[in-house]
Amino acid sequence: MGLLEGKVALITGAARGIGKAIALKFASEGADIAFTDLVIDAVAEETVREVEAFGHKVKAYASDASDFEASQATVSEVVSEFGRIDVLVNNAGITRDGLVMRMSEAQWDTVIAVNMKSAFNYMHAVVPVMARQRGGSIINMSSIAGQMGNPGQVNYAATKAGLIAMAQSVAKEMGARGIRANAIAPGFIISDMTAALPEKVREEYIAQIPLKRGGTTEEVAKVALFLASDLSSYVSGQVIPVNGALYC
Ligand code: NAD
């Protein structure tokens, strides 16, 4: 019997990277999976096939998580298709880096909308569903940048700190209805997002990590499984770092 048997999980931005690893991990523990991404292309279709291989229901939705109306509509579709939502992972995220004095207003606004407003959009629609069910687990994908700041990422770091505060606030608002909300703060994880960094920057990061390597998407997914399942039934309003001791 899997840890998430009979549960339905909704994961944003899960065609690839950390979101995909979470979808696979949850499905391997018995969950049905609904996931979103900007477009459902060949990469997303491949994720659908890999999740399906675990023998559970899976559906991918093309939906921009920064768009309020689209997010409300997607949650409605998921509820009519799957009947319930037990786990929400606010994972969709982007970077638009630049030093604060050179950062454009568009760079700031886009990152705030995609990384942080998106979590509001989904929590706004999913919390009433979980409240009716008298339970649920919300996981916000924060970052080490939200805990210690990062040069060139004033926009990104602000959203990732915001995602921690949003999880803490919802944990306090909704605890009486059995809803838990937590954040995960990954450090340097090997994914398309970090592959985009110049080789030299990547090497410098890894040299500073006490475990001397980047983390894997699977290692983040295992912590998401802990937070999604009853293994963490008394854990709420917390942030769990997955950073190889880079920040502690
Ligand atoms: P990724 O770029 O590999 O995947 C992100 C996914 O989100 C992509 O599939 C992308 O298409 C999707 N997405 C982007 N904008 C979207 C939108 N508006 N609506 C719906 N989907 C959208 O990145 P990743 O490394 O897998 O990162 C996943 C999350 O983890 C992000 O929130 C990121 O900030 C966070 N994170 C990553 C690292 C890391 O080192 N990789 C570290 C800390 C935190």
Tab-separated table of C-alpha atoms and ligand atoms in Angstrom:
chain	number	residue	atom	x	y	z
A	1	MET	CA	0.000	0.000	0.000
A	2	GLY	CA	1.564	3.275	-1.144
A	3	LEU	CA	1.839	6.338	1.071
A	4	LEU	CA	-0.530	8.288	-1.224
A	5	GLU	CA	-2.980	5.527	-2.167
A	6	GLY	CA	-6.365	6.996	-3.189
A	7	LYS	CA	-5.068	10.581	-3.094
A	8	VAL	CA	-5.144	13.158	-5.885
A	9	ALA	CA	-2.206	15.534	-6.336
A	10	LEU	CA	-2.155	18.714	-8.422
A	11	ILE	CA	1.333	19.941	-9.351
A	12	THR	CA	2.036	23.154	-11.285
A	13	GLY	CA	4.843	23.380	-13.857
A	14	ALA	CA	5.503	19.639	-13.833
A	15	ALA	CA	6.342	18.805	-17.458
A	16	ARG	CA	10.022	18.609	-16.496
A	17	GLY	CA	12.537	19.074	-13.686
A	18	ILE	CA	11.547	19.020	-10.017
A	19	GLY	CA	7.801	19.026	-10.746
A	20	LYS	CA	8.122	15.960	-12.967
A	21	ALA	CA	10.197	14.131	-10.326
A	22	ILE	CA	7.452	14.891	-7.780
A	23	ALA	CA	4.728	13.631	-10.154
A	24	LEU	CA	6.640	10.354	-10.640
A	25	LYS	CA	7.373	9.941	-6.931
A	26	PHE	CA	3.747	10.592	-5.931
A	27	ALA	CA	2.446	8.199	-8.615
A	28	SER	CA	4.886	5.527	-7.424
A	29	GLU	CA	3.201	5.831	-4.006
A	30	GLY	CA	-0.318	5.432	-5.385
A	31	ALA	CA	-1.508	8.988	-6.181
A	32	ASP	CA	-3.518	10.082	-9.198
A	33	ILE	CA	-1.751	13.039	-10.822
A	34	ALA	CA	-3.020	16.259	-12.392
A	35	PHE	CA	-0.272	18.575	-13.553
A	36	THR	CA	-0.010	21.848	-15.402
A	37	ASP	CA	2.547	23.495	-17.627
A	38	LEU	CA	2.546	26.416	-20.041
A	39	VAL	CA	2.100	24.110	-23.025
A	40	ILE	CA	1.484	20.398	-23.252
A	41	ASP	CA	4.164	19.547	-25.784
A	42	ALA	CA	6.142	16.369	-26.513
A	43	VAL	CA	8.108	16.791	-23.263
A	44	ALA	CA	4.895	17.010	-21.221
A	45	GLU	CA	3.365	14.069	-23.115
A	46	GLU	CA	6.424	11.987	-22.238
A	47	THR	CA	5.905	12.911	-18.564
A	48	VAL	CA	2.264	11.775	-18.871
A	49	ARG	CA	3.436	8.411	-20.245
A	50	GLU	CA	6.031	7.922	-17.501
A	51	VAL	CA	3.490	8.741	-14.766
A	52	GLU	CA	0.866	6.497	-16.401
A	53	ALA	CA	3.305	3.589	-16.213
A	54	PHE	CA	2.630	3.447	-12.462
A	55	GLY	CA	-0.961	2.485	-13.318
A	56	HIS	CA	-2.755	5.537	-11.958
A	57	LYS	CA	-4.814	8.278	-13.537
A	58	VAL	CA	-2.875	11.243	-14.942
A	59	LYS	CA	-3.898	14.333	-16.885
A	60	ALA	CA	-1.857	17.321	-18.077
A	61	TYR	CA	-3.381	20.801	-18.363
A	62	ALA	CA	-1.998	23.684	-20.428
A	63	SER	CA	-2.444	26.562	-18.006
A	64	ASP	CA	-0.396	29.643	-17.169
A	65	ALA	CA	-0.100	29.603	-13.369
A	66	SER	CA	0.366	33.378	-13.281
A	67	ASP	CA	-3.096	33.878	-14.841
A	68	PHE	CA	-5.783	34.058	-12.134
A	69	GLU	CA	-8.783	33.121	-14.301
A	70	ALA	CA	-6.952	30.299	-16.058
A	71	SER	CA	-5.844	28.881	-12.694
A	72	GLN	CA	-9.398	28.955	-11.253
A	73	ALA	CA	-10.685	27.229	-14.396
A	74	THR	CA	-7.946	24.566	-14.220
A	75	VAL	CA	-8.743	23.736	-10.594
A	76	SER	CA	-12.463	23.391	-11.517
A	77	GLU	CA	-11.530	21.024	-14.349
A	78	VAL	CA	-9.325	18.952	-12.047
A	79	VAL	CA	-12.108	18.663	-9.466
A	80	SER	CA	-14.654	17.558	-12.099
A	81	GLU	CA	-12.201	15.073	-13.593
A	82	PHE	CA	-10.653	13.642	-10.389
A	83	GLY	CA	-13.365	14.394	-7.793
A	84	ARG	CA	-11.014	15.787	-5.141
A	85	ILE	CA	-7.602	17.378	-4.495
A	86	ASP	CA	-5.546	16.136	-1.544
A	87	VAL	CA	-2.158	17.626	-2.371
A	88	LEU	CA	-1.280	20.895	-4.106
A	89	VAL	CA	2.329	21.573	-5.100
A	90	ASN	CA	2.981	25.152	-6.170
A	91	ASN	CA	6.087	24.374	-8.196
A	92	ALA	CA	5.950	26.531	-11.379
A	93	GLY	CA	8.834	28.962	-11.350
A	94	ILE	CA	11.195	30.971	-13.536
A	95	THR	CA	14.253	33.191	-13.219
A	96	ARG	CA	14.837	36.546	-14.927
A	97	ASP	CA	18.116	37.512	-13.271
A	98	GLY	CA	19.795	40.911	-13.177
A	99	LEU	CA	21.435	43.237	-10.692
A	100	VAL	CA	18.839	45.399	-8.964
A	101	MET	CA	19.997	48.608	-10.660
A	102	ARG	CA	19.789	46.997	-14.103
A	103	MET	CA	16.649	44.908	-13.595
A	104	SER	CA	13.739	46.008	-15.765
A	105	GLU	CA	10.233	46.449	-14.420
A	106	ALA	CA	9.173	43.594	-16.716
A	107	GLN	CA	11.794	41.255	-15.185
A	108	TRP	CA	10.478	42.096	-11.713
A	109	ASP	CA	6.772	41.833	-12.592
A	110	THR	CA	7.060	38.571	-14.545
A	111	VAL	CA	8.924	36.735	-11.793
A	112	ILE	CA	6.525	37.985	-9.095
A	113	ALA	CA	3.557	36.812	-11.192
A	114	VAL	CA	4.891	33.394	-12.223
A	115	ASN	CA	6.555	32.396	-8.949
A	116	MET	CA	4.375	33.980	-6.268
A	117	LYS	CA	1.024	35.197	-7.572
A	118	SER	CA	0.654	31.721	-9.077
A	119	ALA	CA	0.687	30.201	-5.585
A	120	PHE	CA	-2.076	32.597	-4.521
A	121	ASN	CA	-4.060	31.711	-7.656
A	122	TYR	CA	-3.911	27.992	-6.857
A	123	MET	CA	-4.325	28.228	-3.076
A	124	HIS	CA	-7.350	30.502	-3.561
A	125	ALA	CA	-9.075	27.849	-5.671
A	126	VAL	CA	-7.844	24.681	-3.925
A	127	VAL	CA	-8.246	25.642	-0.240
A	128	PRO	CA	-12.099	25.569	-0.393
A	129	VAL	CA	-11.912	22.088	-1.977
A	130	MET	CA	-9.585	20.850	0.781
A	131	ALA	CA	-11.711	22.553	3.461
A	132	ARG	CA	-14.788	20.619	2.258
A	133	GLN	CA	-12.732	17.423	2.441
A	134	ARG	CA	-11.495	18.415	5.921
A	135	GLY	CA	-7.887	17.883	4.951
A	136	GLY	CA	-5.096	18.452	2.495
A	137	SER	CA	-1.421	19.233	2.129
A	138	ILE	CA	-0.071	22.301	0.329
A	139	ILE	CA	3.597	22.460	-0.641
A	140	ASN	CA	5.192	25.672	-1.931
A	141	MET	CA	8.460	25.274	-3.839
A	142	SER	CA	10.628	27.962	-2.289
A	143	SER	CA	14.432	28.176	-2.629
A	144	ILE	CA	17.591	28.759	-0.644
A	145	ALA	CA	17.528	32.193	-2.343
A	146	GLY	CA	14.420	32.998	-0.300
A	147	GLN	CA	16.297	32.225	2.912
A	148	MET	CA	19.658	33.919	2.311
A	149	GLY	CA	19.166	36.165	-0.753
A	150	ASN	CA	21.233	35.878	-3.918
A	151	PRO	CA	23.014	38.556	-5.961
A	152	GLY	CA	21.246	39.133	-9.278
A	153	GLN	CA	18.031	37.579	-7.990
A	154	VAL	CA	16.260	40.314	-6.014
A	155	ASN	CA	13.014	39.388	-7.814
A	156	TYR	CA	13.413	35.601	-7.502
A	157	ALA	CA	14.561	35.723	-3.857
A	158	ALA	CA	11.603	37.956	-2.935
A	159	THR	CA	9.131	35.468	-4.410
A	160	LYS	CA	10.799	32.518	-2.708
A	161	ALA	CA	10.715	34.255	0.699
A	162	GLY	CA	7.086	35.147	-0.048
A	163	LEU	CA	6.235	31.494	-0.707
A	164	ILE	CA	7.504	30.593	2.787
A	165	ALA	CA	5.380	33.326	4.395
A	166	MET	CA	2.354	32.241	2.333
A	167	ALA	CA	2.710	28.629	3.540
A	168	GLN	CA	3.029	29.815	7.154
A	169	SER	CA	-0.052	32.052	6.823
A	170	VAL	CA	-2.242	29.392	5.216
A	171	ALA	CA	-1.068	26.853	7.829
A	172	LYS	CA	-2.398	29.210	10.510
A	173	GLU	CA	-5.610	30.101	8.633
A	174	MET	CA	-6.593	26.560	7.698
A	175	GLY	CA	-5.137	24.290	10.389
A	176	ALA	CA	-8.530	23.900	12.061
A	177	ARG	CA	-9.797	22.302	8.821
A	178	GLY	CA	-6.961	19.786	8.743
A	179	ILE	CA	-5.073	21.575	5.977
A	180	ARG	CA	-1.284	21.642	6.324
A	181	ALA	CA	0.940	24.021	4.357
A	182	ASN	CA	4.727	23.856	4.137
A	183	ALA	CA	7.572	24.993	1.920
A	184	ILE	CA	10.607	23.221	0.491
A	185	ALA	CA	13.769	25.269	0.000
A	186	PRO	CA	16.053	23.461	-2.453
A	187	GLY	CA	19.634	24.615	-2.856
A	188	PHE	CA	21.494	23.817	-6.061
A	189	ILE	CA	19.490	21.123	-7.854
A	190	ILE	CA	20.510	19.696	-11.231
A	191	SER	CA	17.714	20.659	-13.671
A	192	ASP	CA	17.118	22.690	-16.838
A	193	MET	CA	16.978	25.804	-14.619
A	194	THR	CA	20.529	25.298	-13.282
A	195	ALA	CA	21.838	23.861	-16.575
A	196	ALA	CA	21.216	27.336	-18.002
A	197	LEU	CA	23.906	28.772	-15.685
A	198	PRO	CA	27.420	29.286	-17.098
A	199	GLU	CA	29.799	26.357	-16.337
A	200	LYS	CA	32.041	28.567	-14.163
A	201	VAL	CA	29.122	29.752	-12.005
A	202	ARG	CA	27.973	26.140	-11.554
A	203	GLU	CA	31.471	25.030	-10.477
A	204	GLU	CA	31.681	27.913	-7.993
A	205	TYR	CA	28.339	26.946	-6.456
A	206	ILE	CA	29.313	23.299	-6.078
A	207	ALA	CA	32.664	24.195	-4.457
A	208	GLN	CA	30.715	25.970	-1.684
A	209	ILE	CA	28.363	23.034	-0.974
A	210	PRO	CA	29.542	20.905	1.995
A	211	LEU	CA	28.192	17.736	0.293
A	212	LYS	CA	30.262	18.751	-2.786
A	213	ARG	CA	27.585	18.095	-5.388
A	214	GLY	CA	24.317	19.413	-6.696
A	215	GLY	CA	21.145	17.750	-5.478
A	216	THR	CA	18.910	15.652	-7.721
A	217	THR	CA	15.277	16.315	-8.524
A	218	GLU	CA	14.560	12.914	-6.925
A	219	GLU	CA	16.041	14.145	-3.627
A	220	VAL	CA	13.619	17.088	-3.637
A	221	ALA	CA	10.740	14.762	-4.589
A	222	LYS	CA	11.413	12.549	-1.560
A	223	VAL	CA	10.934	15.531	0.756
A	224	ALA	CA	7.763	16.472	-1.139
A	225	LEU	CA	6.496	12.925	-0.560
A	226	PHE	CA	7.151	13.292	3.168
A	227	LEU	CA	5.195	16.581	3.264
A	228	ALA	CA	2.366	15.273	1.062
A	229	SER	CA	1.813	12.088	3.063
A	230	ASP	CA	0.719	11.278	6.597
A	231	LEU	CA	4.386	10.769	7.505
A	232	SER	CA	4.302	14.520	8.221
A	233	SER	CA	0.833	14.649	9.824
A	234	TYR	CA	1.975	17.083	12.573
A	235	VAL	CA	4.292	19.170	10.369
A	236	SER	CA	2.754	22.446	9.181
A	237	GLY	CA	3.929	26.002	8.597
A	238	GLN	CA	7.527	24.819	8.156
A	239	VAL	CA	10.227	25.195	5.562
A	240	ILE	CA	12.431	22.186	4.840
A	241	PRO	CA	15.798	22.935	3.223
A	242	VAL	CA	17.224	20.445	0.693
A	243	ASN	CA	20.590	22.040	0.148
A	244	GLY	CA	23.513	19.762	1.083
A	245	ALA	CA	24.267	22.074	4.060
A	246	LEU	CA	24.940	25.081	1.798
A	247	TYR	CA	22.794	27.157	4.164
A	248	CYS	CA	22.146	26.098	7.736
B	1	NAD	P1	12.477	23.920	-14.708
B	1	NAD	O1	12.711	25.171	-15.462
B	1	NAD	O2	13.199	22.665	-15.096
B	1	NAD	O3	10.918	23.584	-14.629
B	1	NAD	C1	9.951	24.571	-14.329
B	1	NAD	C2	8.672	24.222	-15.059
B	1	NAD	O4	7.697	25.253	-14.788
B	1	NAD	C3	8.845	24.164	-16.576
B	1	NAD	O5	8.270	22.987	-17.101
B	1	NAD	C4	8.123	25.419	-17.056
B	1	NAD	O6	7.573	25.311	-18.364
B	1	NAD	C5	7.050	25.571	-16.002
B	1	NAD	N1	6.481	26.921	-15.968
B	1	NAD	C6	7.148	28.102	-16.113
B	1	NAD	N2	6.294	29.126	-16.075
B	1	NAD	C7	5.045	28.598	-15.892
B	1	NAD	C8	3.745	29.151	-15.791
B	1	NAD	N3	3.551	30.473	-15.849
B	1	NAD	N4	2.698	28.318	-15.628
B	1	NAD	C9	2.871	26.972	-15.560
B	1	NAD	N5	4.098	26.394	-15.650
B	1	NAD	C10	5.159	27.202	-15.835
B	1	NAD	O7	12.840	24.303	-13.188
B	1	NAD	P2	13.064	23.389	-11.895
B	1	NAD	O8	14.500	23.465	-11.549
B	1	NAD	O9	12.410	22.077	-12.049
B	1	NAD	O10	12.287	24.295	-10.822
B	1	NAD	C11	11.039	23.956	-10.269
B	1	NAD	C12	10.818	24.847	-9.052
B	1	NAD	O11	11.871	24.636	-8.096
B	1	NAD	C13	10.826	26.336	-9.382
B	1	NAD	O12	9.846	26.993	-8.607
B	1	NAD	C14	12.209	26.759	-8.955
B	1	NAD	O13	12.266	28.115	-8.615
B	1	NAD	C15	12.444	25.871	-7.754
B	1	NAD	N6	13.843	25.700	-7.406
B	1	NAD	C16	14.733	25.138	-8.277
B	1	NAD	C17	16.071	25.012	-7.888
B	1	NAD	C18	17.103	24.392	-8.766
B	1	NAD	O14	18.290	24.414	-8.399
B	1	NAD	N7	16.767	23.823	-9.906
B	1	NAD	C19	16.487	25.470	-6.634
B	1	NAD	C20	15.550	26.031	-5.794
B	1	NAD	C21	14.241	26.141	-6.181
